[in-house]
Amino acid sequence: MTSDETDTKETRTARFAQWLMDRESKRQDKETNLEGMIRFNIFLSACTLVAVAGSSVANYVMMAYAWL
């Protein structure tokens, strides 16, 4: 085994490791984005309930949010 072959293997390994790390960071960003979308959906649902049912629902939503 020559030093060129060793360098090539290390380079391939380093590129593969970098690819794995990039893929993981993209996956985490995607989960964070999904979490934000879920929170926004909950907010819009609460606003819709308040618009339809009035302030009593707003009080219940605030109590539920404080309880969590």
GROMACS .gro file of N, CA and C in nm:
model
  204
    1MET      N    1   0.086  -0.118   0.000
    1MET     CA    2   0.000   0.000   0.000
    1MET      C    3   0.090   0.124   0.000
    2THR      N    4   0.069   0.210  -0.092
    2THR     CA    5   0.152   0.330  -0.101
    2THR      C    6   0.087   0.444  -0.026
    3SER      N    7   0.161   0.550  -0.012
    3SER     CA    8   0.107   0.667   0.059
    3SER      C    9  -0.004   0.733  -0.021
    4ASP      N   10   0.000   0.723  -0.154
    4ASP     CA   11  -0.107   0.780  -0.237
    4ASP      C   12  -0.240   0.709  -0.211
    5GLU      N   13  -0.235   0.578  -0.198
    5GLU     CA   14  -0.357   0.502  -0.170
    5GLU      C   15  -0.413   0.539  -0.033
    6THR      N   16  -0.326   0.557   0.065
    6THR     CA   17  -0.368   0.596   0.198
    6THR      C   18  -0.432   0.734   0.196
    7ASP      N   19  -0.371   0.828   0.125
    7ASP     CA   20  -0.426   0.963   0.114
    7ASP      C   21  -0.564   0.961   0.048
    8THR      N   22  -0.578   0.878  -0.055
    8THR     CA   23  -0.705   0.868  -0.124
    8THR      C   24  -0.813   0.813  -0.031
    9LYS      N   25  -0.781   0.711   0.046
    9LYS     CA   26  -0.878   0.654   0.139
    9LYS      C   27  -0.915   0.756   0.246
   10GLU      N   28  -0.818   0.827   0.300
   10GLU     CA   29  -0.848   0.929   0.401
   10GLU      C   30  -0.935   1.039   0.342
   11THR      N   31  -0.905   1.076   0.219
   11THR     CA   32  -0.984   1.180   0.155
   11THR      C   33  -1.127   1.134   0.135
   12ARG      N   34  -1.146   1.011   0.090
   12ARG     CA   35  -1.281   0.957   0.073
   12ARG      C   36  -1.352   0.949   0.207
   13THR      N   37  -1.281   0.905   0.308
   13THR     CA   38  -1.340   0.895   0.442
   13THR      C   39  -1.378   1.032   0.495
   14ALA      N   40  -1.290   1.129   0.474
   14ALA     CA   41  -1.319   1.265   0.521
   14ALA      C   42  -1.439   1.323   0.447
   15ARG      N   43  -1.446   1.299   0.316
   15ARG     CA   44  -1.561   1.349   0.239
   15ARG      C   45  -1.690   1.283   0.285
   16PHE      N   46  -1.685   1.152   0.311
   16PHE     CA   47  -1.803   1.081   0.358
   16PHE      C   48  -1.847   1.133   0.494
   17ALA      N   49  -1.751   1.156   0.583
   17ALA     CA   50  -1.783   1.210   0.715
   17ALA      C   51  -1.845   1.348   0.704
   18GLN      N   52  -1.792   1.430   0.617
   18GLN     CA   53  -1.847   1.565   0.597
   18GLN      C   54  -1.989   1.557   0.541
   19TRP      N   55  -2.011   1.465   0.449
   19TRP     CA   56  -2.144   1.446   0.391
   19TRP      C   57  -2.243   1.404   0.500
   20LEU      N   58  -2.202   1.312   0.587
   20LEU     CA   59  -2.289   1.269   0.696
   20LEU      C   60  -2.323   1.385   0.791
   21MET      N   61  -2.224   1.465   0.823
   21MET     CA   62  -2.248   1.579   0.913
   21MET      C   63  -2.340   1.681   0.848
   22ASP      N   64  -2.322   1.708   0.719
   22ASP     CA   65  -2.409   1.802   0.648
   22ASP      C   66  -2.553   1.749   0.643
   23ARG      N   67  -2.567   1.621   0.618
   23ARG     CA   68  -2.700   1.560   0.611
   23ARG      C   69  -2.770   1.571   0.747
   24GLU      N   70  -2.697   1.548   0.853
   24GLU     CA   71  -2.755   1.557   0.987
   24GLU      C   72  -2.798   1.699   1.020
   25SER      N   73  -2.717   1.796   0.983
   25SER     CA   74  -2.754   1.936   1.011
   25SER      C   75  -2.877   1.976   0.931
   26LYS      N   76  -2.888   1.930   0.807
   26LYS     CA   77  -3.007   1.960   0.727
   26LYS      C   78  -3.130   1.897   0.789
   27ARG      N   79  -3.115   1.775   0.842
   27ARG     CA   80  -3.228   1.706   0.905
   27ARG      C   81  -3.273   1.782   1.029
   28GLN      N   82  -3.179   1.831   1.108
   28GLN     CA   83  -3.214   1.907   1.227
   28GLN      C   84  -3.283   2.038   1.190
   29ASP      N   85  -3.237   2.104   1.086
   29ASP     CA   86  -3.301   2.227   1.039
   29ASP      C   87  -3.444   2.198   0.995
   30LYS      N   88  -3.463   2.087   0.930
   30LYS     CA   89  -3.596   2.050   0.883
   30LYS      C   90  -3.689   2.025   1.001
   31GLU      N   91  -3.640   1.957   1.106
   31GLU     CA   92  -3.722   1.932   1.224
   31GLU      C   93  -3.756   2.064   1.293
   32THR      N   94  -3.662   2.155   1.300
   32THR     CA   95  -3.688   2.284   1.361
   32THR      C   96  -3.794   2.360   1.283
   33ASN      N   97  -3.787   2.353   1.152
   33ASN     CA   98  -3.886   2.418   1.067
   33ASN      C   99  -4.024   2.357   1.090
   34LEU      N  100  -4.029   2.224   1.100
   34LEU     CA  101  -4.156   2.155   1.125
   34LEU      C  102  -4.213   2.195   1.260
   35GLU      N  103  -4.128   2.206   1.359
   35GLU     CA  104  -4.172   2.247   1.492
   35GLU      C  105  -4.232   2.387   1.488
   36GLY      N  106  -4.170   2.477   1.415
   36GLY     CA  107  -4.223   2.612   1.401
   36GLY      C  108  -4.357   2.614   1.330
   37MET      N  109  -4.372   2.530   1.230
   37MET     CA  110  -4.499   2.523   1.157
   37MET      C  111  -4.610   2.470   1.247
   38ILE      N  112  -4.577   2.373   1.332
   38ILE     CA  113  -4.678   2.319   1.424
   38ILE      C  114  -4.721   2.427   1.522
   39ARG      N  115  -4.626   2.502   1.575
   39ARG     CA  116  -4.661   2.610   1.668
   39ARG      C  117  -4.747   2.716   1.601
   40PHE      N  118  -4.714   2.750   1.477
   40PHE     CA  119  -4.793   2.848   1.404
   40PHE      C  120  -4.934   2.796   1.379
   41ASN      N  121  -4.947   2.669   1.348
   41ASN     CA  122  -5.078   2.608   1.327
   41ASN      C  123  -5.162   2.614   1.455
   42ILE      N  124  -5.101   2.587   1.569
   42ILE     CA  125  -5.173   2.595   1.696
   42ILE      C  126  -5.217   2.738   1.721
   43PHE      N  127  -5.131   2.834   1.692
   43PHE     CA  128  -5.165   2.974   1.710
   43PHE      C  129  -5.284   3.013   1.623
   44LEU      N  130  -5.281   2.972   1.496
   44LEU     CA  131  -5.392   3.004   1.406
   44LEU      C  132  -5.522   2.937   1.450
   45SER      N  133  -5.512   2.815   1.499
   45SER     CA  134  -5.631   2.746   1.548
   45SER      C  135  -5.692   2.820   1.667
   46ALA      N  136  -5.607   2.866   1.758
   46ALA     CA  137  -5.656   2.942   1.873
   46ALA      C  138  -5.721   3.072   1.828
   47CYS      N  139  -5.660   3.139   1.732
   47CYS     CA  140  -5.718   3.264   1.680
   47CYS      C  141  -5.854   3.240   1.616
   48THR      N  142  -5.866   3.130   1.544
   48THR     CA  143  -5.994   3.096   1.481
   48THR      C  144  -6.100   3.070   1.587
   49LEU      N  145  -6.064   2.997   1.691
   49LEU     CA  146  -6.160   2.971   1.799
   49LEU      C  147  -6.205   3.100   1.866
   50VAL      N  148  -6.111   3.190   1.888
   50VAL     CA  149  -6.145   3.319   1.950
   50VAL      C  150  -6.237   3.398   1.858
   51ALA      N  151  -6.208   3.397   1.730
   51ALA     CA  152  -6.291   3.472   1.635
   51ALA      C  153  -6.432   3.415   1.628
   52VAL      N  154  -6.445   3.286   1.639
   52VAL     CA  155  -6.576   3.222   1.627
   52VAL      C  156  -6.652   3.226   1.759
   53ALA      N  157  -6.586   3.191   1.868
   53ALA     CA  158  -6.656   3.174   1.995
   53ALA      C  159  -6.644   3.292   2.090
   54GLY      N  160  -6.549   3.379   2.067
   54GLY     CA  161  -6.538   3.496   2.152
   54GLY      C  162  -6.432   3.485   2.259
   55SER      N  163  -6.443   3.574   2.357
   55SER     CA  164  -6.336   3.587   2.457
   55SER      C  165  -6.333   3.472   2.557
   56SER      N  166  -6.441   3.401   2.575
   56SER     CA  167  -6.438   3.290   2.671
   56SER      C  168  -6.341   3.182   2.625
   57VAL      N  169  -6.335   3.159   2.495
   57VAL     CA  170  -6.239   3.061   2.443
   57VAL      C  171  -6.097   3.112   2.462
   58ALA      N  172  -6.077   3.240   2.447
   58ALA     CA  173  -5.944   3.298   2.468
   58ALA      C  174  -5.897   3.272   2.611
   59ASN      N  175  -5.986   3.286   2.706
   59ASN     CA  176  -5.950   3.259   2.846
   59ASN      C  177  -5.915   3.112   2.865
   60TYR      N  178  -5.992   3.022   2.804
   60TYR     CA  179  -5.963   2.879   2.816
   60TYR      C  180  -5.831   2.843   2.750
   61VAL      N  181  -5.804   2.905   2.637
   61VAL     CA  182  -5.677   2.878   2.568
   61VAL      C  183  -5.560   2.926   2.653
   62MET      N  184  -5.573   3.042   2.713
   62MET     CA  185  -5.464   3.093   2.798
   62MET      C  186  -5.443   3.005   2.921
   63MET      N  187  -5.552   2.955   2.978
   63MET     CA  188  -5.539   2.866   3.093
   63MET      C  189  -5.471   2.736   3.050
   64ALA      N  190  -5.508   2.684   2.935
   64ALA     CA  191  -5.445   2.560   2.887
   64ALA      C  192  -5.298   2.581   2.857
   65TYR      N  193  -5.265   2.696   2.797
   65TYR     CA  194  -5.125   2.725   2.766
   65TYR      C  195  -5.042   2.740   2.894
   66ALA      N  196  -5.099   2.806   2.994
   66ALA     CA  197  -5.028   2.823   3.122
   66ALA      C  198  -5.010   2.690   3.192
   67TRP      N  199  -5.106   2.601   3.174
   67TRP     CA  200  -5.101   2.471   3.239
   67TRP      C  201  -4.992   2.383   3.179
   68LEU      N  202  -4.965   2.400   3.049
   68LEU     CA  203  -4.860   2.321   2.984
   68LEU      C  204  -4.726   2.369   3.032
   0.00000   0.00000   0.00000
